[in-house]
Amino acid sequence: MQLGTVPYREAWDLQRSLAGAVSQGAIPDTVLLLEHLPVVTLGRRTDESAELHLPENTAVEIVETDRGGKSTFHGPGQLVCYPILDLTRHGRDVKRYVRELEEAVVRTVAPFGLEGQRLEGLTGVWVARPPRKIASIGVHVSRWITTHGYALNVDLDPAPFTEWITACGLEDATFTTIARETGRPVTVAEVRPHAVAALGEVFDLELEELAAGDGIGLWAQPVHAGLAER
Amino acid sequence: MSERLEAVAQAYDVIAAELERALAHVRVAAEHYRNELVPRGAAHAWAAHGHLLAARERLEAQARDHAAHSVADAD
């Protein structure tokens, strides 16, 4: 589902409800692709006193979440991907799931001539050298259903990662974007098809995009038809 | 109130909460469709289905439980 720009709390609430629907078998594995309005999110391992140093009068929402990891920043120009998958169909292994999410990001940036890399002991995707973080990952798994996911920096000012917070708890880390690395403007819409293809390959999913037109395909798609029959 | 009735009441509280969440998603879906945000509306509609299904399953479980404890009329 390509949802456009969605406030963080709405997307989080949506994920939790869709996770319930996936766990009941009411809907299949689902992937939300979206952008957020500017927001700082805190993970379960965030050390607020060490990581938050917002300049005075910074108007940005701060949300405590249930995902793993530390603090991060989301904003327009970042592709946010929330796969809601039943891991009983994908290996029942949370570490493997995170590695596969990283692999999906690596494959997503490859068409832009970028070689995404993992760093030993750290979660996320980087470009070298020196290492510059291009995507952050934080997940939550309950009853083998996943929520949260990754945020890939496409074309945004990465200053908030270091000036507002110590993103991911990483002192002295550098953050980058696809646009900065390629030296040209890149849109989220340009990256999205590569993200969908990569997720399909890595998780062996046949992703069917929800039609966005005026009524087009609302009930023609298999998932809708299945729901209508219940 | 007996412990058993309190347990039944709590089960219905859970059902009510599921239905309230479904209602909230349906209202948001309506708003998004009205603003021509079709996938966002559909996402909330799917979310509502999940809560409705959960509520229905719990209601049916209550019905089965009630049937199992009911006593046939001697007449």
PDB file of C-alpha atoms in Angstrom:
ATOM      1  CA  MET A   1       0.000   0.000   0.000  1.00  0.00           C
ATOM      2  CA  GLN A   2       1.387   3.355  -1.014  1.00  0.00           C
ATOM      3  CA  LEU A   3      -0.104   5.732   1.525  1.00  0.00           C
ATOM      4  CA  GLY A   4       1.541   9.076   0.771  1.00  0.00           C
ATOM      5  CA  THR A   5       2.410  11.335   3.700  1.00  0.00           C
ATOM      6  CA  VAL A   6       0.953  10.055   6.962  1.00  0.00           C
ATOM      7  CA  PRO A   7       1.322  11.435  10.505  1.00  0.00           C
ATOM      8  CA  TYR A   8       3.346   9.025  12.652  1.00  0.00           C
ATOM      9  CA  ARG A   9       0.625   8.189  15.172  1.00  0.00           C
ATOM     10  CA  GLU A  10      -1.933   7.383  12.467  1.00  0.00           C
ATOM     11  CA  ALA A  11       0.535   5.052  10.756  1.00  0.00           C
ATOM     12  CA  TRP A  12       1.416   3.371  14.041  1.00  0.00           C
ATOM     13  CA  ASP A  13      -2.234   2.801  14.947  1.00  0.00           C
ATOM     14  CA  LEU A  14      -2.865   1.477  11.457  1.00  0.00           C
ATOM     15  CA  GLN A  15       0.053  -0.933  11.702  1.00  0.00           C
ATOM     16  CA  ARG A  16      -1.158  -2.376  14.994  1.00  0.00           C
ATOM     17  CA  SER A  17      -4.657  -2.944  13.648  1.00  0.00           C
ATOM     18  CA  LEU A  18      -3.394  -4.424  10.385  1.00  0.00           C
ATOM     19  CA  ALA A  19      -1.080  -6.677  12.396  1.00  0.00           C
ATOM     20  CA  GLY A  20      -4.170  -8.009  14.180  1.00  0.00           C
ATOM     21  CA  ALA A  21      -5.854  -8.603  10.826  1.00  0.00           C
ATOM     22  CA  VAL A  22      -2.778 -10.415   9.447  1.00  0.00           C
ATOM     23  CA  SER A  23      -2.550 -12.587  12.570  1.00  0.00           C
ATOM     24  CA  GLN A  24      -6.185 -13.644  12.124  1.00  0.00           C
ATOM     25  CA  GLY A  25      -5.639 -14.411   8.449  1.00  0.00           C
ATOM     26  CA  ALA A  26      -8.177 -11.707   7.513  1.00  0.00           C
ATOM     27  CA  ILE A  27      -5.644 -10.094   5.182  1.00  0.00           C
ATOM     28  CA  PRO A  28      -2.360 -11.326   3.688  1.00  0.00           C
ATOM     29  CA  ASP A  29       1.133 -10.060   4.466  1.00  0.00           C
ATOM     30  CA  THR A  30       0.957  -6.321   3.845  1.00  0.00           C
ATOM     31  CA  VAL A  31       3.577  -3.644   3.221  1.00  0.00           C
ATOM     32  CA  LEU A  32       2.949   0.037   3.980  1.00  0.00           C
ATOM     33  CA  LEU A  33       5.098   2.509   2.055  1.00  0.00           C
ATOM     34  CA  LEU A  34       4.804   6.115   3.138  1.00  0.00           C
ATOM     35  CA  GLU A  35       6.475   9.311   4.247  1.00  0.00           C
ATOM     36  CA  HIS A  36       6.065  10.940   7.628  1.00  0.00           C
ATOM     37  CA  LEU A  37       5.659  14.540   8.626  1.00  0.00           C
ATOM     38  CA  PRO A  38       8.716  15.570  10.700  1.00  0.00           C
ATOM     39  CA  VAL A  39       8.850  13.466  13.864  1.00  0.00           C
ATOM     40  CA  VAL A  40      11.439  12.134  16.296  1.00  0.00           C
ATOM     41  CA  THR A  41      10.708   8.609  17.459  1.00  0.00           C
ATOM     42  CA  LEU A  42      12.198   6.856  20.443  1.00  0.00           C
ATOM     43  CA  GLY A  43      12.770   3.109  20.531  1.00  0.00           C
ATOM     44  CA  ARG A  44      12.794   0.801  23.536  1.00  0.00           C
ATOM     45  CA  ARG A  45      16.568   1.266  23.946  1.00  0.00           C
ATOM     46  CA  THR A  46      16.620   5.056  23.683  1.00  0.00           C
ATOM     47  CA  ASP A  47      18.612   6.930  26.315  1.00  0.00           C
ATOM     48  CA  GLU A  48      16.720  10.231  26.200  1.00  0.00           C
ATOM     49  CA  SER A  49      19.229  12.242  28.205  1.00  0.00           C
ATOM     50  CA  ALA A  50      22.076  11.233  25.909  1.00  0.00           C
ATOM     51  CA  GLU A  51      20.278  11.209  22.586  1.00  0.00           C
ATOM     52  CA  LEU A  52      17.841  14.143  22.636  1.00  0.00           C
ATOM     53  CA  HIS A  53      19.324  17.622  22.252  1.00  0.00           C
ATOM     54  CA  LEU A  54      16.759  19.518  20.214  1.00  0.00           C
ATOM     55  CA  PRO A  55      17.517  23.215  19.779  1.00  0.00           C
ATOM     56  CA  GLU A  56      15.130  25.484  21.665  1.00  0.00           C
ATOM     57  CA  ASN A  57      11.836  26.215  19.911  1.00  0.00           C
ATOM     58  CA  THR A  58      12.206  23.232  17.585  1.00  0.00           C
ATOM     59  CA  ALA A  59       8.638  22.392  16.618  1.00  0.00           C
ATOM     60  CA  VAL A  60       8.749  18.661  16.107  1.00  0.00           C
ATOM     61  CA  GLU A  61       6.621  15.887  17.544  1.00  0.00           C
ATOM     62  CA  ILE A  62       8.385  13.317  19.734  1.00  0.00           C
ATOM     63  CA  VAL A  63       6.811   9.865  19.983  1.00  0.00           C
ATOM     64  CA  GLU A  64       7.798   6.985  22.252  1.00  0.00           C
ATOM     65  CA  THR A  65       7.289   3.764  20.321  1.00  0.00           C
ATOM     66  CA  ASP A  66       7.423   0.018  20.950  1.00  0.00           C
ATOM     67  CA  ARG A  67      10.029  -0.718  18.277  1.00  0.00           C
ATOM     68  CA  GLY A  68      13.546  -1.886  18.990  1.00  0.00           C
ATOM     69  CA  GLY A  69      16.545   0.371  18.670  1.00  0.00           C
ATOM     70  CA  LYS A  70      17.207   3.948  19.689  1.00  0.00           C
ATOM     71  CA  SER A  71      16.046   7.365  18.520  1.00  0.00           C
ATOM     72  CA  THR A  72      15.598   8.400  14.918  1.00  0.00           C
ATOM     73  CA  PHE A  73      14.141  11.148  12.781  1.00  0.00           C
ATOM     74  CA  HIS A  74      11.512  10.841  10.061  1.00  0.00           C
ATOM     75  CA  GLY A  75      10.507  13.509   7.592  1.00  0.00           C
ATOM     76  CA  PRO A  76       9.380  14.124   4.021  1.00  0.00           C
ATOM     77  CA  GLY A  77      11.923  12.848   1.497  1.00  0.00           C
ATOM     78  CA  GLN A  78      12.437   9.616   3.395  1.00  0.00           C
ATOM     79  CA  LEU A  79      10.892   6.348   2.202  1.00  0.00           C
ATOM     80  CA  VAL A  80       9.389   4.602   5.214  1.00  0.00           C
ATOM     81  CA  CYS A  81       8.555   0.936   4.812  1.00  0.00           C
ATOM     82  CA  TYR A  82       6.467  -0.986   7.341  1.00  0.00           C
ATOM     83  CA  PRO A  83       6.138  -4.663   6.385  1.00  0.00           C
ATOM     84  CA  ILE A  84       3.394  -6.404   8.336  1.00  0.00           C
ATOM     85  CA  LEU A  85       4.411 -10.004   7.868  1.00  0.00           C
ATOM     86  CA  ASP A  86       3.536 -13.239   9.598  1.00  0.00           C
ATOM     87  CA  LEU A  87       6.990 -14.613  10.380  1.00  0.00           C
ATOM     88  CA  THR A  88       5.575 -18.100  10.755  1.00  0.00           C
ATOM     89  CA  ARG A  89       5.683 -17.951   6.936  1.00  0.00           C
ATOM     90  CA  HIS A  90       9.128 -16.338   6.859  1.00  0.00           C
ATOM     91  CA  GLY A  91      11.362 -18.363   9.135  1.00  0.00           C
ATOM     92  CA  ARG A  92      10.295 -17.535  12.725  1.00  0.00           C
ATOM     93  CA  ASP A  93      13.634 -15.803  13.280  1.00  0.00           C
ATOM     94  CA  VAL A  94      13.692 -12.111  14.220  1.00  0.00           C
ATOM     95  CA  LYS A  95      17.453 -11.681  13.608  1.00  0.00           C
ATOM     96  CA  ARG A  96      17.099 -13.234  10.188  1.00  0.00           C
ATOM     97  CA  TYR A  97      14.133 -10.935   9.503  1.00  0.00           C
ATOM     98  CA  VAL A  98      16.213  -7.851  10.322  1.00  0.00           C
ATOM     99  CA  ARG A  99      19.084  -9.089   8.102  1.00  0.00           C
ATOM    100  CA  GLU A 100      16.564  -9.628   5.300  1.00  0.00           C
ATOM    101  CA  LEU A 101      15.203  -6.103   5.725  1.00  0.00           C
ATOM    102  CA  GLU A 102      18.779  -4.836   5.390  1.00  0.00           C
ATOM    103  CA  GLU A 103      19.170  -6.938   2.242  1.00  0.00           C
ATOM    104  CA  ALA A 104      15.979  -5.408   0.824  1.00  0.00           C
ATOM    105  CA  VAL A 105      17.424  -1.921   1.375  1.00  0.00           C
ATOM    106  CA  VAL A 106      20.753  -2.937  -0.202  1.00  0.00           C
ATOM    107  CA  ARG A 107      18.858  -4.131  -3.297  1.00  0.00           C
ATOM    108  CA  THR A 108      16.719  -0.967  -3.320  1.00  0.00           C
ATOM    109  CA  VAL A 109      19.676   1.411  -3.513  1.00  0.00           C
ATOM    110  CA  ALA A 110      21.677  -0.718  -5.995  1.00  0.00           C
ATOM    111  CA  PRO A 111      19.823   0.605  -9.093  1.00  0.00           C
ATOM    112  CA  PHE A 112      21.070   4.080  -8.091  1.00  0.00           C
ATOM    113  CA  GLY A 113      24.666   2.880  -8.340  1.00  0.00           C
ATOM    114  CA  LEU A 114      25.025   2.684  -4.546  1.00  0.00           C
ATOM    115  CA  GLU A 115      26.576  -0.242  -2.720  1.00  0.00           C
ATOM    116  CA  GLY A 116      24.713  -0.598   0.548  1.00  0.00           C
ATOM    117  CA  GLN A 117      26.641  -2.307   3.310  1.00  0.00           C
ATOM    118  CA  ARG A 118      26.089  -3.674   6.791  1.00  0.00           C
ATOM    119  CA  LEU A 119      28.440  -2.786   9.619  1.00  0.00           C
ATOM    120  CA  GLU A 120      29.405  -5.486  12.101  1.00  0.00           C
ATOM    121  CA  GLY A 121      27.435  -5.132  15.326  1.00  0.00           C
ATOM    122  CA  LEU A 122      25.149  -2.382  14.018  1.00  0.00           C
ATOM    123  CA  THR A 123      21.674  -2.498  12.494  1.00  0.00           C
ATOM    124  CA  GLY A 124      20.907  -0.519   9.357  1.00  0.00           C
ATOM    125  CA  VAL A 125      22.435   0.085   5.954  1.00  0.00           C
ATOM    126  CA  TRP A 126      25.468   2.215   5.214  1.00  0.00           C
ATOM    127  CA  VAL A 127      27.495   3.385   2.241  1.00  0.00           C
ATOM    128  CA  ALA A 128      31.305   3.469   2.497  1.00  0.00           C
ATOM    129  CA  ARG A 129      33.881   4.984   2.930  1.00  0.00           C
ATOM    130  CA  PRO A 130      33.853   6.568   5.406  1.00  0.00           C
ATOM    131  CA  PRO A 131      30.643   4.867   6.597  1.00  0.00           C
ATOM    132  CA  ARG A 132      27.567   7.011   6.109  1.00  0.00           C
ATOM    133  CA  LYS A 133      24.211   5.723   7.302  1.00  0.00           C
ATOM    134  CA  ILE A 134      21.547   5.753   4.604  1.00  0.00           C
ATOM    135  CA  ALA A 135      18.818   3.631   6.209  1.00  0.00           C
ATOM    136  CA  SER A 136      17.688   2.897   9.755  1.00  0.00           C
ATOM    137  CA  ILE A 137      15.857  -0.218  10.883  1.00  0.00           C
ATOM    138  CA  GLY A 138      13.705  -0.804  13.944  1.00  0.00           C
ATOM    139  CA  VAL A 139      11.160  -3.569  14.287  1.00  0.00           C
ATOM    140  CA  HIS A 140       8.587  -4.935  16.691  1.00  0.00           C
ATOM    141  CA  VAL A 141       7.447  -8.548  16.584  1.00  0.00           C
ATOM    142  CA  SER A 142       4.452  -9.822  18.522  1.00  0.00           C
ATOM    143  CA  ARG A 143       3.061 -13.332  18.073  1.00  0.00           C
ATOM    144  CA  TRP A 144       5.377 -13.517  15.019  1.00  0.00           C
ATOM    145  CA  ILE A 145       3.654 -10.553  13.345  1.00  0.00           C
ATOM    146  CA  THR A 146       6.011  -7.719  12.419  1.00  0.00           C
ATOM    147  CA  THR A 147       5.410  -3.985  12.669  1.00  0.00           C
ATOM    148  CA  HIS A 148       7.693  -0.968  12.118  1.00  0.00           C
ATOM    149  CA  GLY A 149      10.481  -1.551   9.575  1.00  0.00           C
ATOM    150  CA  TYR A 150      12.981   0.669   7.791  1.00  0.00           C
ATOM    151  CA  ALA A 151      13.423   4.326   6.859  1.00  0.00           C
ATOM    152  CA  LEU A 152      15.539   5.008   3.771  1.00  0.00           C
ATOM    153  CA  ASN A 153      16.884   8.533   3.337  1.00  0.00           C
ATOM    154  CA  VAL A 154      16.049   9.507  -0.232  1.00  0.00           C
ATOM    155  CA  ASP A 155      16.315  13.299  -0.406  1.00  0.00           C
ATOM    156  CA  LEU A 156      16.094  15.248   2.828  1.00  0.00           C
ATOM    157  CA  ASP A 157      18.328  17.377   4.995  1.00  0.00           C
ATOM    158  CA  PRO A 158      20.074  14.880   7.318  1.00  0.00           C
ATOM    159  CA  ALA A 159      20.932  17.581   9.878  1.00  0.00           C
ATOM    160  CA  PRO A 160      18.194  16.537  12.373  1.00  0.00           C
ATOM    161  CA  PHE A 161      19.904  13.123  12.772  1.00  0.00           C
ATOM    162  CA  THR A 162      22.851  14.818  14.416  1.00  0.00           C
ATOM    163  CA  GLU A 163      21.740  18.326  15.391  1.00  0.00           C
ATOM    164  CA  TRP A 164      18.408  17.405  17.022  1.00  0.00           C
ATOM    165  CA  ILE A 165      19.235  13.930  18.249  1.00  0.00           C
ATOM    166  CA  THR A 166      22.089  11.476  18.391  1.00  0.00           C
ATOM    167  CA  ALA A 167      20.268   9.191  15.997  1.00  0.00           C
ATOM    168  CA  CYS A 168      20.510   5.483  16.740  1.00  0.00           C
ATOM    169  CA  GLY A 169      22.667   6.446  19.740  1.00  0.00           C
ATOM    170  CA  LEU A 170      25.673   6.716  17.416  1.00  0.00           C
ATOM    171  CA  GLU A 171      28.078   9.481  18.414  1.00  0.00           C
ATOM    172  CA  ASP A 172      29.998  10.949  15.463  1.00  0.00           C
ATOM    173  CA  ALA A 173      27.987   9.014  12.883  1.00  0.00           C
ATOM    174  CA  THR A 174      27.359  10.592   9.497  1.00  0.00           C
ATOM    175  CA  PHE A 175      24.006  10.318   7.788  1.00  0.00           C
ATOM    176  CA  THR A 176      23.448  10.555   4.076  1.00  0.00           C
ATOM    177  CA  THR A 177      20.758  10.291   1.411  1.00  0.00           C
ATOM    178  CA  ILE A 178      20.442   8.734  -2.042  1.00  0.00           C
ATOM    179  CA  ALA A 179      20.310  12.238  -3.547  1.00  0.00           C
ATOM    180  CA  ARG A 180      23.477  13.316  -1.782  1.00  0.00           C
ATOM    181  CA  GLU A 181      25.331  10.179  -2.883  1.00  0.00           C
ATOM    182  CA  THR A 182      24.205  10.348  -6.505  1.00  0.00           C
ATOM    183  CA  GLY A 183      24.604  14.111  -6.751  1.00  0.00           C
ATOM    184  CA  ARG A 184      21.144  14.683  -8.193  1.00  0.00           C
ATOM    185  CA  PRO A 185      17.599  15.172  -6.895  1.00  0.00           C
ATOM    186  CA  VAL A 186      15.813  11.857  -6.303  1.00  0.00           C
ATOM    187  CA  THR A 187      12.147  11.494  -5.393  1.00  0.00           C
ATOM    188  CA  VAL A 188      10.571   8.940  -3.082  1.00  0.00           C
ATOM    189  CA  ALA A 189       8.318   7.952  -5.997  1.00  0.00           C
ATOM    190  CA  GLU A 190      11.430   7.093  -8.013  1.00  0.00           C
ATOM    191  CA  VAL A 191      12.736   4.796  -5.284  1.00  0.00           C
ATOM    192  CA  ARG A 192       9.449   3.135  -4.372  1.00  0.00           C
ATOM    193  CA  PRO A 193       9.251   0.615  -7.274  1.00  0.00           C
ATOM    194  CA  HIS A 194      12.754  -0.598  -6.466  1.00  0.00           C
ATOM    195  CA  ALA A 195      11.757  -1.012  -2.816  1.00  0.00           C
ATOM    196  CA  VAL A 196       8.691  -3.043  -3.785  1.00  0.00           C
ATOM    197  CA  ALA A 197      10.720  -5.269  -6.131  1.00  0.00           C
ATOM    198  CA  ALA A 198      13.407  -5.827  -3.495  1.00  0.00           C
ATOM    199  CA  LEU A 199      10.877  -6.775  -0.803  1.00  0.00           C
ATOM    200  CA  GLY A 200       9.206  -9.170  -3.238  1.00  0.00           C
ATOM    201  CA  GLU A 201      12.524 -10.848  -4.013  1.00  0.00           C
ATOM    202  CA  VAL A 202      13.857 -11.054  -0.476  1.00  0.00           C
ATOM    203  CA  PHE A 203      10.642 -12.199   1.220  1.00  0.00           C
ATOM    204  CA  ASP A 204       9.283 -14.141  -1.746  1.00  0.00           C
ATOM    205  CA  LEU A 205       6.130 -12.010  -1.848  1.00  0.00           C
ATOM    206  CA  GLU A 206       3.911 -11.213  -4.781  1.00  0.00           C
ATOM    207  CA  LEU A 207       2.989  -7.670  -3.849  1.00  0.00           C
ATOM    208  CA  GLU A 208      -0.166  -6.307  -5.383  1.00  0.00           C
ATOM    209  CA  GLU A 209      -0.386  -2.527  -5.242  1.00  0.00           C
ATOM    210  CA  LEU A 210      -3.641  -1.085  -4.040  1.00  0.00           C
ATOM    211  CA  ALA A 211      -5.147   1.007  -6.830  1.00  0.00           C
ATOM    212  CA  ALA A 212      -5.229   4.716  -6.094  1.00  0.00           C
ATOM    213  CA  GLY A 213      -7.752   5.886  -8.698  1.00  0.00           C
ATOM    214  CA  ASP A 214     -11.313   7.004  -8.114  1.00  0.00           C
ATOM    215  CA  GLY A 215     -12.962   3.695  -7.299  1.00  0.00           C
ATOM    216  CA  ILE A 216     -10.714   1.774  -9.661  1.00  0.00           C
ATOM    217  CA  GLY A 217     -10.085  -1.753  -8.486  1.00  0.00           C
ATOM    218  CA  LEU A 218     -11.532  -1.219  -5.041  1.00  0.00           C
ATOM    219  CA  TRP A 219     -13.276  -4.560  -5.076  1.00  0.00           C
ATOM    220  CA  ALA A 220     -11.631  -6.219  -8.027  1.00  0.00           C
ATOM    221  CA  GLN A 221      -8.505  -7.247  -6.208  1.00  0.00           C
ATOM    222  CA  PRO A 222      -8.295 -10.681  -4.560  1.00  0.00           C
ATOM    223  CA  VAL A 223      -7.922  -9.324  -1.032  1.00  0.00           C
ATOM    224  CA  HIS A 224     -10.969  -7.115  -1.376  1.00  0.00           C
ATOM    225  CA  ALA A 225     -12.944  -9.949  -2.896  1.00  0.00           C
ATOM    226  CA  GLY A 226     -11.954 -12.217  -0.013  1.00  0.00           C
ATOM    227  CA  LEU A 227     -13.051  -9.648   2.545  1.00  0.00           C
ATOM    228  CA  ALA A 228     -16.349  -9.124   0.723  1.00  0.00           C
ATOM    229  CA  GLU A 229     -17.116 -12.849   0.916  1.00  0.00           C
ATOM    230  CA  ARG A 230     -16.765 -13.027   4.693  1.00  0.00           C
TER     231      ARG A 230
ATOM    232  CA  MET B   1     -21.400 -10.189  41.468  1.00  0.00           C
ATOM    233  CA  SER B   2     -20.109 -13.710  40.940  1.00  0.00           C
ATOM    234  CA  GLU B   3     -16.612 -14.251  39.535  1.00  0.00           C
ATOM    235  CA  ARG B   4     -18.108 -16.007  36.554  1.00  0.00           C
ATOM    236  CA  LEU B   5     -20.371 -13.088  35.638  1.00  0.00           C
ATOM    237  CA  GLU B   6     -17.488 -10.656  36.103  1.00  0.00           C
ATOM    238  CA  ALA B   7     -15.435 -12.766  33.673  1.00  0.00           C
ATOM    239  CA  VAL B   8     -18.294 -12.668  31.166  1.00  0.00           C
ATOM    240  CA  ALA B   9     -18.615  -8.894  31.607  1.00  0.00           C
ATOM    241  CA  GLN B  10     -14.887  -8.473  30.964  1.00  0.00           C
ATOM    242  CA  ALA B  11     -15.137 -10.592  27.827  1.00  0.00           C
ATOM    243  CA  TYR B  12     -17.842  -8.264  26.534  1.00  0.00           C
ATOM    244  CA  ASP B  13     -15.692  -5.242  27.435  1.00  0.00           C
ATOM    245  CA  VAL B  14     -13.006  -6.653  25.162  1.00  0.00           C
ATOM    246  CA  ILE B  15     -15.550  -7.126  22.379  1.00  0.00           C
ATOM    247  CA  ALA B  16     -16.753  -3.552  22.819  1.00  0.00           C
ATOM    248  CA  ALA B  17     -13.173  -2.290  22.582  1.00  0.00           C
ATOM    249  CA  GLU B  18     -12.647  -4.224  19.332  1.00  0.00           C
ATOM    250  CA  LEU B  19     -15.842  -2.737  17.894  1.00  0.00           C
ATOM    251  CA  GLU B  20     -14.850   0.767  18.996  1.00  0.00           C
ATOM    252  CA  ARG B  21     -11.500   0.396  17.246  1.00  0.00           C
ATOM    253  CA  ALA B  22     -13.267  -0.861  14.129  1.00  0.00           C
ATOM    254  CA  LEU B  23     -15.597   2.132  14.279  1.00  0.00           C
ATOM    255  CA  ALA B  24     -12.668   4.533  14.607  1.00  0.00           C
ATOM    256  CA  HIS B  25     -10.956   3.031  11.554  1.00  0.00           C
ATOM    257  CA  VAL B  26     -14.174   3.147   9.530  1.00  0.00           C
ATOM    258  CA  ARG B  27     -14.625   6.832  10.360  1.00  0.00           C
ATOM    259  CA  VAL B  28     -11.035   7.584   9.321  1.00  0.00           C
ATOM    260  CA  ALA B  29     -11.528   5.525   6.138  1.00  0.00           C
ATOM    261  CA  ALA B  30     -14.589   7.619   5.276  1.00  0.00           C
ATOM    262  CA  GLU B  31     -12.617  10.809   5.776  1.00  0.00           C
ATOM    263  CA  HIS B  32      -9.782   9.597   3.544  1.00  0.00           C
ATOM    264  CA  TYR B  33     -12.128   8.461   0.762  1.00  0.00           C
ATOM    265  CA  ARG B  34     -13.852  11.854   0.952  1.00  0.00           C
ATOM    266  CA  ASN B  35     -10.434  13.444   0.455  1.00  0.00           C
ATOM    267  CA  GLU B  36      -9.706  11.022  -2.434  1.00  0.00           C
ATOM    268  CA  LEU B  37      -6.908   9.324  -0.484  1.00  0.00           C
ATOM    269  CA  VAL B  38      -7.930   5.890  -1.731  1.00  0.00           C
ATOM    270  CA  PRO B  39      -5.102   3.580  -0.525  1.00  0.00           C
ATOM    271  CA  ARG B  40      -5.096   5.296   2.871  1.00  0.00           C
ATOM    272  CA  GLY B  41      -8.845   4.822   3.143  1.00  0.00           C
ATOM    273  CA  ALA B  42      -8.538   1.193   2.080  1.00  0.00           C
ATOM    274  CA  ALA B  43      -5.796   0.572   4.650  1.00  0.00           C
ATOM    275  CA  HIS B  44      -8.126   1.742   7.417  1.00  0.00           C
ATOM    276  CA  ALA B  45     -10.944  -0.361   5.966  1.00  0.00           C
ATOM    277  CA  TRP B  46      -8.712  -3.447   6.120  1.00  0.00           C
ATOM    278  CA  ALA B  47      -7.801  -2.560   9.691  1.00  0.00           C
ATOM    279  CA  ALA B  48     -11.523  -2.362  10.543  1.00  0.00           C
ATOM    280  CA  HIS B  49     -12.047  -5.855   9.091  1.00  0.00           C
ATOM    281  CA  GLY B  50      -9.458  -7.230  11.499  1.00  0.00           C
ATOM    282  CA  HIS B  51     -11.210  -5.772  14.538  1.00  0.00           C
ATOM    283  CA  LEU B  52     -14.643  -6.873  13.309  1.00  0.00           C
ATOM    284  CA  LEU B  53     -13.388 -10.408  12.796  1.00  0.00           C
ATOM    285  CA  ALA B  54     -11.866 -10.429  16.270  1.00  0.00           C
ATOM    286  CA  ALA B  55     -15.111  -9.139  17.782  1.00  0.00           C
ATOM    287  CA  ARG B  56     -17.164 -11.710  15.897  1.00  0.00           C
ATOM    288  CA  GLU B  57     -14.931 -14.575  17.001  1.00  0.00           C
ATOM    289  CA  ARG B  58     -15.147 -13.467  20.618  1.00  0.00           C
ATOM    290  CA  LEU B  59     -18.929 -13.063  20.397  1.00  0.00           C
ATOM    291  CA  GLU B  60     -19.229 -16.551  18.957  1.00  0.00           C
ATOM    292  CA  ALA B  61     -16.989 -17.897  21.719  1.00  0.00           C
ATOM    293  CA  GLN B  62     -19.303 -16.302  24.282  1.00  0.00           C
ATOM    294  CA  ALA B  63     -22.306 -17.842  22.552  1.00  0.00           C
ATOM    295  CA  ARG B  64     -20.690 -21.281  22.582  1.00  0.00           C
ATOM    296  CA  ASP B  65     -19.789 -20.873  26.242  1.00  0.00           C
ATOM    297  CA  HIS B  66     -23.338 -19.797  27.053  1.00  0.00           C
ATOM    298  CA  ALA B  67     -24.751 -22.795  25.145  1.00  0.00           C
ATOM    299  CA  ALA B  68     -22.421 -25.161  26.968  1.00  0.00           C
ATOM    300  CA  HIS B  69     -23.650 -23.908  30.352  1.00  0.00           C
ATOM    301  CA  SER B  70     -27.336 -23.666  29.534  1.00  0.00           C
ATOM    302  CA  VAL B  71     -29.699 -26.323  30.812  1.00  0.00           C
ATOM    303  CA  ALA B  72     -32.432 -27.839  28.706  1.00  0.00           C
ATOM    304  CA  ASP B  73     -35.948 -27.146  29.968  1.00  0.00           C
ATOM    305  CA  ALA B  74     -37.355 -30.197  31.757  1.00  0.00           C
ATOM    306  CA  ASP B  75     -40.704 -29.710  30.046  1.00  0.00           C
TER     307      ASP B  75
END
